[in-house]
Coordinates of C-alpha atoms and ligand atoms in Angstrom, one line a residue:
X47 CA 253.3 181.1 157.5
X48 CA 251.9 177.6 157.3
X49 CA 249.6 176.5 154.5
X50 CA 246.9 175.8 157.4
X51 CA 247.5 178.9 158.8
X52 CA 247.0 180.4 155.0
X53 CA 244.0 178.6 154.5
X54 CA 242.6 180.4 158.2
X55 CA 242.8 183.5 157.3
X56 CA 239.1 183.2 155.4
X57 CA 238.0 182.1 158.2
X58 CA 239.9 185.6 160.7
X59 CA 239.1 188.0 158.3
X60 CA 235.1 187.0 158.8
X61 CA 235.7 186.4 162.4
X62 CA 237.0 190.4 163.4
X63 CA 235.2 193.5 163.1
X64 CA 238.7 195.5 162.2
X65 CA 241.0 194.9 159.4
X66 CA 243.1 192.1 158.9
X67 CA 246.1 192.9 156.5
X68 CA 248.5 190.0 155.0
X69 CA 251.3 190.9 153.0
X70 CA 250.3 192.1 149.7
X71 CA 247.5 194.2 151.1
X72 CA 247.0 197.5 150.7
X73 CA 247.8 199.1 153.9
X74 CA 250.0 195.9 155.1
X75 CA 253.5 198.2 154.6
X76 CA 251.9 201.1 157.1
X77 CA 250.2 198.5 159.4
X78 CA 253.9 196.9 159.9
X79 CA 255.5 200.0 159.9
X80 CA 256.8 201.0 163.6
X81 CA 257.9 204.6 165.0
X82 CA 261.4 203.4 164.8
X83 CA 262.6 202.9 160.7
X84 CA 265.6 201.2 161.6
X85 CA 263.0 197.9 162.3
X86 CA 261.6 196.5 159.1
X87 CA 260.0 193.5 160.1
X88 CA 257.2 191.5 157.8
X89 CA 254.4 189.6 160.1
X90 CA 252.6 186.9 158.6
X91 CA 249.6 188.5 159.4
X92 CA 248.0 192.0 161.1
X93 CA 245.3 191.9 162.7
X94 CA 244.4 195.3 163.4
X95 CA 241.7 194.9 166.4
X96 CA 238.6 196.9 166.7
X97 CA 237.2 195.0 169.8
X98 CA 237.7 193.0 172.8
X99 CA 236.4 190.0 170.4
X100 CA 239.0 191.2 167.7
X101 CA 241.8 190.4 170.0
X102 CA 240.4 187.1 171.3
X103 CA 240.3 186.0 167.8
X104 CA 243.8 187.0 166.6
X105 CA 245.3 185.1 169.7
X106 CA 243.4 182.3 168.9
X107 CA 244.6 182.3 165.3
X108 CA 248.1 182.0 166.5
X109 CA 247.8 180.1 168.8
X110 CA 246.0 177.6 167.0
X111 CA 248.7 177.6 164.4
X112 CA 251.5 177.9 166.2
X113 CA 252.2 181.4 165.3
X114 CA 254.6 184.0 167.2
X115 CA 252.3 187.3 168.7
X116 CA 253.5 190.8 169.0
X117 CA 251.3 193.3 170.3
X118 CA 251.3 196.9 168.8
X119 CA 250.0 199.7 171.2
X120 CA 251.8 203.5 169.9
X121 CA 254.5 201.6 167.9
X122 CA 257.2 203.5 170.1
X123 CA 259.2 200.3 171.6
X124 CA 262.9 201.5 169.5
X125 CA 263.5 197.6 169.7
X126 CA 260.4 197.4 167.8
X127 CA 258.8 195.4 170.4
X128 CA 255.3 195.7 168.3
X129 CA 256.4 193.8 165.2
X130 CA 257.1 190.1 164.8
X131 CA 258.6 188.1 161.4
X132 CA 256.1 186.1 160.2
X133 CA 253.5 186.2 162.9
X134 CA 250.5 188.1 164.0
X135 CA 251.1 191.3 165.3
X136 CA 247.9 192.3 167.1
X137 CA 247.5 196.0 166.6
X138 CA 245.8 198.3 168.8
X139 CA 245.3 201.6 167.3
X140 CA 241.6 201.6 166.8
X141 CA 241.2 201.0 170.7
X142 CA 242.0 204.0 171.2
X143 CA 239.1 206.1 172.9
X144 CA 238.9 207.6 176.0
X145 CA 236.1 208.5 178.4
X146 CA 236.4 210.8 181.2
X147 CA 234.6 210.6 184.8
X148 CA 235.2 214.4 185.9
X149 CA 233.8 214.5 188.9
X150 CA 235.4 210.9 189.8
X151 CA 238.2 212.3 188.7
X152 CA 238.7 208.8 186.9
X153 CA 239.4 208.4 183.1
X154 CA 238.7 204.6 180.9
X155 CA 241.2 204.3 177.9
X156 CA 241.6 202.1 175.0
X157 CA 244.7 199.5 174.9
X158 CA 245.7 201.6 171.7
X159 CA 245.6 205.4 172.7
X160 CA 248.1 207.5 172.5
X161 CA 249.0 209.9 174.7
X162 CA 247.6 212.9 172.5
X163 CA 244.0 210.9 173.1
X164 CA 244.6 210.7 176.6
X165 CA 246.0 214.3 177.2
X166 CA 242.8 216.0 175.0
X167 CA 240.1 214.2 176.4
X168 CA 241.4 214.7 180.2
X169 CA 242.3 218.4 179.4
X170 CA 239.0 218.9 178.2
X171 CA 238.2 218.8 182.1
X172 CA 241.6 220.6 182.9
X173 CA 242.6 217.3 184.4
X174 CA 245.6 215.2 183.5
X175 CA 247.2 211.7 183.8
X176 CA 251.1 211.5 184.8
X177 CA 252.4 210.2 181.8
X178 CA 255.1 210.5 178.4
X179 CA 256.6 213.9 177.4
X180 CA 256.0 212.7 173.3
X181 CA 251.8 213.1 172.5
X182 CA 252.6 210.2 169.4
X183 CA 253.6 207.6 172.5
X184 CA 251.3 205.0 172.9
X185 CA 249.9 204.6 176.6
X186 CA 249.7 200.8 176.2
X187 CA 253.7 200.5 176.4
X188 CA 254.5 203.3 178.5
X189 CA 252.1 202.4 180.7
X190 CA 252.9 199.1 181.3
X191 CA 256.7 199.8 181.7
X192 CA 256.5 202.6 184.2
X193 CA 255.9 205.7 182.6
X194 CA 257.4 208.8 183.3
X195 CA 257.1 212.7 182.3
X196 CA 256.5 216.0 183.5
X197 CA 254.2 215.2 186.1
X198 CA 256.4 212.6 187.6
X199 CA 257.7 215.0 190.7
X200 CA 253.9 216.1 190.9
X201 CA 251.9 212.6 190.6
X202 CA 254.5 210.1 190.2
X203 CA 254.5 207.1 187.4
X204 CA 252.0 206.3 185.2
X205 CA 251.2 203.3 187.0
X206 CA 251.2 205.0 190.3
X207 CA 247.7 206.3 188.8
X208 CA 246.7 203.0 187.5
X209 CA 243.4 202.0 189.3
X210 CA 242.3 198.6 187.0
X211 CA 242.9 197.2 183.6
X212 CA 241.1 194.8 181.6
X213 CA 243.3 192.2 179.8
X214 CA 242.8 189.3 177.6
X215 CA 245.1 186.8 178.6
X216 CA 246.9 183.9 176.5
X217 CA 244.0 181.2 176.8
X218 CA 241.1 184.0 175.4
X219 CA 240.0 184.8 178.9
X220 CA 238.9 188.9 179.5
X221 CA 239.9 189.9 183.1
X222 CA 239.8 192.7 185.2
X223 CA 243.4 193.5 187.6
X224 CA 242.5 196.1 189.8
X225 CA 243.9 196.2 193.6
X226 CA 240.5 193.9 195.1
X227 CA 240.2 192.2 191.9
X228 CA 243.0 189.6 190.6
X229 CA 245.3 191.6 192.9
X230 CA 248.6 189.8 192.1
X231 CA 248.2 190.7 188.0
X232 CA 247.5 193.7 188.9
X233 CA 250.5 194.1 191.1
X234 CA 252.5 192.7 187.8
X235 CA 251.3 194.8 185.0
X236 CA 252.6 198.0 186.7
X237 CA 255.8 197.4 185.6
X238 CA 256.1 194.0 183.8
X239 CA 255.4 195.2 180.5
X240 CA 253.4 193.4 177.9
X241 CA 254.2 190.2 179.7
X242 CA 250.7 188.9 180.9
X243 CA 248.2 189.7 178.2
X244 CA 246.9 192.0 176.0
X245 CA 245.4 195.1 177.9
X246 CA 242.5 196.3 176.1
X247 CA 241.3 199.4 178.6
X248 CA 243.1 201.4 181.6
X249 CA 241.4 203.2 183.9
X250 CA 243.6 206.0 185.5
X251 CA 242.6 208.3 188.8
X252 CA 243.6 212.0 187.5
X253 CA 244.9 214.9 188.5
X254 CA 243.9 218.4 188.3
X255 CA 246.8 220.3 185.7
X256 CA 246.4 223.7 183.6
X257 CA 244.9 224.0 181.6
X258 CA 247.9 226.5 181.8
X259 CA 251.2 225.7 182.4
X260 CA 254.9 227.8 182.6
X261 CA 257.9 226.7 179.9
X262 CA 260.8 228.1 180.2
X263 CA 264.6 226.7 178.2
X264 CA 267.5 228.3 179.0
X265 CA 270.6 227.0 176.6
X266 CA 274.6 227.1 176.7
X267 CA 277.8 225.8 175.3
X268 CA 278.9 222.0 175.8
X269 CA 282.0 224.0 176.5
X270 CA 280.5 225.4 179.7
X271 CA 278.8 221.8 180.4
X272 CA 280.6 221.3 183.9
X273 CA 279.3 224.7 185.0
X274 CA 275.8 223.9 183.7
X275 CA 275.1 220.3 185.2
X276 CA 276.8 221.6 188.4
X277 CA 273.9 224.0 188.4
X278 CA 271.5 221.8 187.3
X279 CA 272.8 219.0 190.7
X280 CA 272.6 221.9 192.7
X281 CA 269.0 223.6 191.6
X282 CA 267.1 220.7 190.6
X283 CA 266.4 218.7 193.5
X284 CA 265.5 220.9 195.6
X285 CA 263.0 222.7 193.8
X286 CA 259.3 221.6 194.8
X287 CA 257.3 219.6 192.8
X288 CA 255.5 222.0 191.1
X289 CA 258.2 222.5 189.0
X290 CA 260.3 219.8 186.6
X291 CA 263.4 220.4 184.8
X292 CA 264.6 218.1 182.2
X293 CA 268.3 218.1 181.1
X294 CA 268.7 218.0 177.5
X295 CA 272.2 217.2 175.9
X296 CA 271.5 218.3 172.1
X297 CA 272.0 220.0 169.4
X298 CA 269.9 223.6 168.9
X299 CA 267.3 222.8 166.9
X300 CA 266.8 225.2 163.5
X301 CA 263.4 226.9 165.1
X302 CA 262.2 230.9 165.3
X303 CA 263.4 230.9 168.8
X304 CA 266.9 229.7 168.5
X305 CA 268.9 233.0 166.8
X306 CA 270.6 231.5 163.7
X307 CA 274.6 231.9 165.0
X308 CA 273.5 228.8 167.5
X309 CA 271.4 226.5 164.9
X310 CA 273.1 222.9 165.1
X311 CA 275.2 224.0 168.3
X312 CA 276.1 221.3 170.5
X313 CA 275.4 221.8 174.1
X314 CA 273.1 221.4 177.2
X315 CA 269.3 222.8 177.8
X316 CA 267.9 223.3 181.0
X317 CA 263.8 222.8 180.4
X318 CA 261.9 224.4 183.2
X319 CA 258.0 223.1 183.7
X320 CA 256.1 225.1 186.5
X321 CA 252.6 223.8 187.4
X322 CA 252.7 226.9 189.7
X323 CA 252.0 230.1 189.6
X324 CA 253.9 232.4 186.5
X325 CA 256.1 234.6 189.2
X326 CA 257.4 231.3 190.9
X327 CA 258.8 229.7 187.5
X328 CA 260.1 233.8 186.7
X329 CA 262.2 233.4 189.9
X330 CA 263.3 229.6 189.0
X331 CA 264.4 231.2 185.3
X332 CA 265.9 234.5 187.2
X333 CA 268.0 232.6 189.4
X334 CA 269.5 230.2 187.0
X335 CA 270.1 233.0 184.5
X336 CA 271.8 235.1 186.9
X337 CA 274.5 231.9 188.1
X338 CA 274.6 231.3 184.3
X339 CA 274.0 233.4 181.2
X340 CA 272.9 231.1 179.0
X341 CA 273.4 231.5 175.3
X342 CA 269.7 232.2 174.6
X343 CA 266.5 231.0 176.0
X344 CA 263.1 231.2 175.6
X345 CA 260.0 231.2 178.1
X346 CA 256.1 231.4 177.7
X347 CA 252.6 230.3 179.1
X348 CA 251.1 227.5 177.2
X349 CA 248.8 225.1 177.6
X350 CA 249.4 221.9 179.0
X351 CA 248.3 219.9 175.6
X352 CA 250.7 222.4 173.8
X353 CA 253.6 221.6 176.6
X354 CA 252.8 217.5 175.9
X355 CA 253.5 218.2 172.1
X356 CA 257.1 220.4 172.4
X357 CA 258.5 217.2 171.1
X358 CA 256.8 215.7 169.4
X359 CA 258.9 217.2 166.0
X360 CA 262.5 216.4 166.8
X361 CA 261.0 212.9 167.3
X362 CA 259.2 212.5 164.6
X363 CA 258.5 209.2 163.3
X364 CA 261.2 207.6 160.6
X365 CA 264.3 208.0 162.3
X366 CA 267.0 205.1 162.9
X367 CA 267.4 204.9 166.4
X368 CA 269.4 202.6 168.9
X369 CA 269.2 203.8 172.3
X370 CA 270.5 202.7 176.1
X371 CA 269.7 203.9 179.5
X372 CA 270.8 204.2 182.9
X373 CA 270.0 205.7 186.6
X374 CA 271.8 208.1 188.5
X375 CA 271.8 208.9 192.3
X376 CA 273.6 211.9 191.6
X377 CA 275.0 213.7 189.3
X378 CA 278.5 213.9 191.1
X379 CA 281.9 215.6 189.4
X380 CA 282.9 212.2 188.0
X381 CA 279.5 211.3 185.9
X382 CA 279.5 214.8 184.9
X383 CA 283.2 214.5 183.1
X384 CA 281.8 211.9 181.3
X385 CA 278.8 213.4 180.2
X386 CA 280.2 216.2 179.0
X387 CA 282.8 214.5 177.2
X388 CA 280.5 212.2 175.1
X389 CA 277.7 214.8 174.3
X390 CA 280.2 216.5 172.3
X391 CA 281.8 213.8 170.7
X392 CA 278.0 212.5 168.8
X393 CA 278.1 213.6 164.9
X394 CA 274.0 213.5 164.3
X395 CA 272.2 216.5 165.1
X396 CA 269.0 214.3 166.1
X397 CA 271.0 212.3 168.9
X398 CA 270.5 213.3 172.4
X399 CA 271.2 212.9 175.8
X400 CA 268.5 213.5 178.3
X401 CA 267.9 213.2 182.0
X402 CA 264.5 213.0 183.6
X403 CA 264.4 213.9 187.6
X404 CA 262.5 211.2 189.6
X405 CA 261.9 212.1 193.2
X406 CA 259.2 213.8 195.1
X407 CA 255.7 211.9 194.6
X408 CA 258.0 209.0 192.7
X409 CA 259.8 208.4 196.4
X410 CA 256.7 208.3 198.1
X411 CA 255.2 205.1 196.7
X412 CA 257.1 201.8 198.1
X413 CA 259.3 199.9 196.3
X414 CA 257.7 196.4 196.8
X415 CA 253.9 198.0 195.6
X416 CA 254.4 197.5 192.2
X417 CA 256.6 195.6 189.8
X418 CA 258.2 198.9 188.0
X419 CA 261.9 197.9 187.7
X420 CA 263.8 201.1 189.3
X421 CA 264.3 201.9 193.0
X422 CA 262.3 204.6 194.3
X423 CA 264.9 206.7 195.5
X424 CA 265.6 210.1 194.3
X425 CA 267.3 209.4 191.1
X426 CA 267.7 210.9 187.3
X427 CA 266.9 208.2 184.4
X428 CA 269.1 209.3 181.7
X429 CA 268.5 208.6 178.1
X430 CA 271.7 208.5 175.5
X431 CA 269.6 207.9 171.7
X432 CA 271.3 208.0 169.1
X433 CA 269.4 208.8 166.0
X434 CA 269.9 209.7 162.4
X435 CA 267.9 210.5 159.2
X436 CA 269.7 207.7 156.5
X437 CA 270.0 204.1 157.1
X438 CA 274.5 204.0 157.2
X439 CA 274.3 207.0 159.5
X440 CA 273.2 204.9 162.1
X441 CA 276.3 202.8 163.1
X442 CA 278.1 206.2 164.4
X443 CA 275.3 206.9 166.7
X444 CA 275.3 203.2 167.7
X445 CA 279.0 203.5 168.5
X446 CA 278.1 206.8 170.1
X447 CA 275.5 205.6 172.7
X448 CA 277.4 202.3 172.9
X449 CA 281.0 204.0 174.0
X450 CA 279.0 206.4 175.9
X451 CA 276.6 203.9 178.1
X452 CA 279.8 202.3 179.0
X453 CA 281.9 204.7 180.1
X454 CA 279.1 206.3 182.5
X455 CA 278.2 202.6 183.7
X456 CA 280.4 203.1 187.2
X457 CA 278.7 206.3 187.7
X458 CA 275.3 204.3 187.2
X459 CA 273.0 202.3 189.7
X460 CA 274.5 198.5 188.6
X461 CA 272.1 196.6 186.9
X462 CA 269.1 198.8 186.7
X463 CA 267.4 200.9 183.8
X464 CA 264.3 201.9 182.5
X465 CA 262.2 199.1 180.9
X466 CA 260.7 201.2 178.1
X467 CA 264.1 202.5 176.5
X468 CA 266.4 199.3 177.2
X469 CA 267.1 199.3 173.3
X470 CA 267.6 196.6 171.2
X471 CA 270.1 194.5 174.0
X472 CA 268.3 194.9 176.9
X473 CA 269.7 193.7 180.4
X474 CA 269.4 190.9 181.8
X475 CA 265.9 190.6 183.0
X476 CA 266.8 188.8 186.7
X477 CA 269.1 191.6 187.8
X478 CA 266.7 194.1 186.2
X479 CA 264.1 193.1 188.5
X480 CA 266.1 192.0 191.2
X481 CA 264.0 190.9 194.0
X482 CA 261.0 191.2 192.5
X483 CA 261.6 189.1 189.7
X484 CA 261.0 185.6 191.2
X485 CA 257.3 186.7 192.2
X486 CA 256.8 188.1 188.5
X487 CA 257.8 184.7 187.2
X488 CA 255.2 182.6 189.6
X489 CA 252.2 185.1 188.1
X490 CA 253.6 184.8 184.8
X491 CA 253.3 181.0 185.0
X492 CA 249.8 181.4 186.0
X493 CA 248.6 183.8 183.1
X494 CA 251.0 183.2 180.3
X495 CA 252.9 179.7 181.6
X496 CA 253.5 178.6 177.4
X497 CA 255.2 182.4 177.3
X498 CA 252.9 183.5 174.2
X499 CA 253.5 186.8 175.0
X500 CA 257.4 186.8 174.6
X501 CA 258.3 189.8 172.7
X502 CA 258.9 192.2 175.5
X503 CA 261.7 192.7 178.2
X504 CA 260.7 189.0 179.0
X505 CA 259.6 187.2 181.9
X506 CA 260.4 183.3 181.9
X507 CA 257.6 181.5 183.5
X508 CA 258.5 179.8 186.9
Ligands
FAD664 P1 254.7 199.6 171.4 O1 256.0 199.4 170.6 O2 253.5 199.5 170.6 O3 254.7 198.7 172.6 C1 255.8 198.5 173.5 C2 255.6 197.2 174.2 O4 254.5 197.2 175.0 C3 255.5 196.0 173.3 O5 256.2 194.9 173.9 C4 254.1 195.8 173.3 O6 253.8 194.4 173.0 C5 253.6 196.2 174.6 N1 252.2 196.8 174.6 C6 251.9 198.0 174.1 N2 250.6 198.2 174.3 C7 250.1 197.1 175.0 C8 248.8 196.7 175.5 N3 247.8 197.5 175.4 N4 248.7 195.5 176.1 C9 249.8 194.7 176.2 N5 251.0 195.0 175.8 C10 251.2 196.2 175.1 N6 258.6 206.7 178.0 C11 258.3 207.4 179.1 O7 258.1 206.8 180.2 N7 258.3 208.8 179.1 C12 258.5 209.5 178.0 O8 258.5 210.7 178.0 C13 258.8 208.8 176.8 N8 259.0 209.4 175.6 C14 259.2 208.7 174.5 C15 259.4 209.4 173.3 C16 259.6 208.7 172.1 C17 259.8 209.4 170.8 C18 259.8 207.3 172.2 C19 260.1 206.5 170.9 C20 259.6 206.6 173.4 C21 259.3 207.3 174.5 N9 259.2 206.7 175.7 C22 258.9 207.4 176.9 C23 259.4 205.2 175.9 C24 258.0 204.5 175.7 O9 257.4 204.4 177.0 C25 258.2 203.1 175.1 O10 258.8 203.2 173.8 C26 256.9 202.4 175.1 O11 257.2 201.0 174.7 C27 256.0 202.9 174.1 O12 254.7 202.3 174.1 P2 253.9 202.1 172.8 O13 252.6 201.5 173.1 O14 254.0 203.3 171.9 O15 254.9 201.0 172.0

């Protein structure tokens, strides 16, 4: 940082209501830190925000001194999109409340929530917002990327819910992007990520969900891999949207449920969600079971807030990670080969393969009517992360997910992939967006034309 820049700091700390951490501060290591540990990045300053105020000040710090800005929502971007060297990452965490409008069926949330927030304040109501399958995620991120979980078949994207945001923008302005208000912005933060400003509250339309829902994991071999992603191809779609199934390529986790001969075993889970009633998601179990034994599995009731928190263990934060992603129309005979050849060639037991089904109230919503980058046709986004516990463990799962992304890539639809799990190389950002990205571009230039806000899957202004 500058000497000018130094000598400001007097002048920020007065200025916000929230903390501002410089290094040598207590708490600046854990206000840098990021869900990801292979990203160990040192900003000049942190400015952790407790207002709408807050933020206009710290992005008119940098600005003023010429200083790089990162914006942290949940810290779960594994490029570490929330951390910038040397400049001032404007943290979000204590904007994190959430109000509910019950009989509105509308819910208000801080820029800086995470998805546990959102989920115990909506459930509180038994409603729920489509969103992450991790309760540590920040909704800032995910929402602004897409957002997709359980509830995707049932409610679609996050930002299929999204009714308005309120955003500070590069030159200090606070605006509201709702579909009568600022119309184009709004149009551009479904989907273009962090790229327009710093939103500071979300308002969502909600859904009634639970407060009870069916779980049910069935688990086999990677030996009998073919046979199980042949069942899932032929089961999954055309089950109806009360149910989701995610396809998990992993290794058996070490809990009370797994029986000990299968801790650490390599292979494929089928995880069953039914939003129905107990006796449907029995008869979805019953019929995989019987084309299938599986191994072992496990099924119970449990509440929805309980369901958003399975995973929130295995992904714990302080794990390397280097992920890449990819859509699939189908899962035909040829993507399956190479599926089921990678999954059992990764070494850590923490690195994955999964496969979330998009379709149902996903497909209903037009592809021009918001920026998400993804087609809207029935489709499975598929996640290969590789992840380990120790620093030099990492490059295998790099290699891994690298070999693997590659090999599956004429299986893929070319050119597209999630926003929120691109990893650290990203795609190129035209082809990503494809037609859509020219119009992103003009709004860009009108909110953010000196590109302040560049540390995201980035937009170039037009
Ligand atoms: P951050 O790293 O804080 O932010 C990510 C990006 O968004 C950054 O560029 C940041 O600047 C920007 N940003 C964040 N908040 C704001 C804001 N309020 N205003 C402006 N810009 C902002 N995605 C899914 O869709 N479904 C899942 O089930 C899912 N599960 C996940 C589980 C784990 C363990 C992890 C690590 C990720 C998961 N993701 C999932 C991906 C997730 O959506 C992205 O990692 C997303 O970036 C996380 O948002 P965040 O706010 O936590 O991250």
């Amino acid at each position: 940082m500058t000497q000018t820049a130094e000598r400001g700091i007097g002048d920020l700390r007065a200025a916000v209501g929230g903390v501002v951490f410089t290094p040598g501060d207590d708490g600046y290591d854990d206000a840098r830190r990021v869900w990801n540990a292979g990203i160990d990045r040192r900003p000049g300053v942190v400015v952790r925000c407790a207002s709408v105020d807050d933020v206009r000040a710290a992005l008119a710090f940098a600005v003023g001194n010429g200083l790089e800005v990162s914006v942290r929502g949940g810290a779960h971007n594994v490029a570490g999109g929330a951390v910038v060297d040397d400049g001032v990452m404007i943290d979000l965490s204590l904007l994190n409340q959430v109000s509910v409008d019950a009989d509105a069926k509308r819910a208000k949330v801080g820029g800086g929530a995470l998805l546990a927030d959102l989920d115990a304040a909506t459930q509180a109501h038994g409603l729920a917002v489509p969103a992450g399958m991790v309760s540590h995620t920040g909704v800032g991120g995910l929402t602004l990327g897409g957002g997709m979980g359980w509830l995707s078949r049932i409610g679609g994207l996050t930002i299929d819910n999204l009714v308005s945001v309120q955003l500070v923008t590069a030159d200090g302005q606070v605006l509201r992007a709702a579909a009568d208000e600022n119309a184009d912005l709004f149009w551009a933060v479904r989907g273009g990520g962090g790229n327009f400003g710093v939103v500071t509250e979300f308002e969502f339309a909600l859904h009634a969900v639970g407060p009870m829902v069916q779980y049910g994991l069935l688990f086999w071999d990677v030996a009998q891999g073919t046979e199980v992603l042949r069942l899932a191809r032929d089961v999954i779609p055309a089950l109806s949207r009360e149910f989701n199934v995610v396809i998990a390529g992993l290794s058996a986790p070490p809990l009370p449920f797994v029986p000990e001969q299968h801790h650490f075993r390599t292979g494929y889970a089928l995880v069953v969600t039914g939003f129905g009633s107990p006796e449907s998601h029995a008869e979805v179990l019953d019929r995989l079971r019987t084309a299938l034994p599986p191994l072992f599995e496990f099924a119970t009731p449990m509440p929805y807030v309980a369901l958003q928190q399975t995973l929130d263990e295995p992904n714990a934060w302080g794990h390397h990670v280097y992920e890449k992603t990819a859509y699939l129309d189908e899962l035909t005979d040829g993507a399956i080969g190479v599926l089921v050849e990678h999954l059992g060639r990764k070494q850590s037991p923490l690195s994955v393969n999964l496969f979330y089904r998009l379709d149902e109230a996903y497909s209903e919503v037009p592809d021009d009517a918001t920026a998400f980058a993804g087609g809207r046709s029935p489709r499975y986004a598929t996640f290969m992360v590789g992840a380990a516990l120790a620093p030099d463990q990492l490059a295998a799962e790099r290699d891994w997910v690298r070999t693997f992304w590659s090999a599956l890539q004429p299986h893929a639809i070319a050119g597209e992939g999630y926003v929120n799990a691109l990893g650290a190389e990203g795609l190129d950002t035209s082809t990503l967006y494809g037609a859509k990205y020219d119009r992103l571009a003009r709004i860009k230039a009108s909110y953010d034309p000196a590109n302040l806000f560049h540390r995201n899957t980035n937009i170039t202004p037009a």
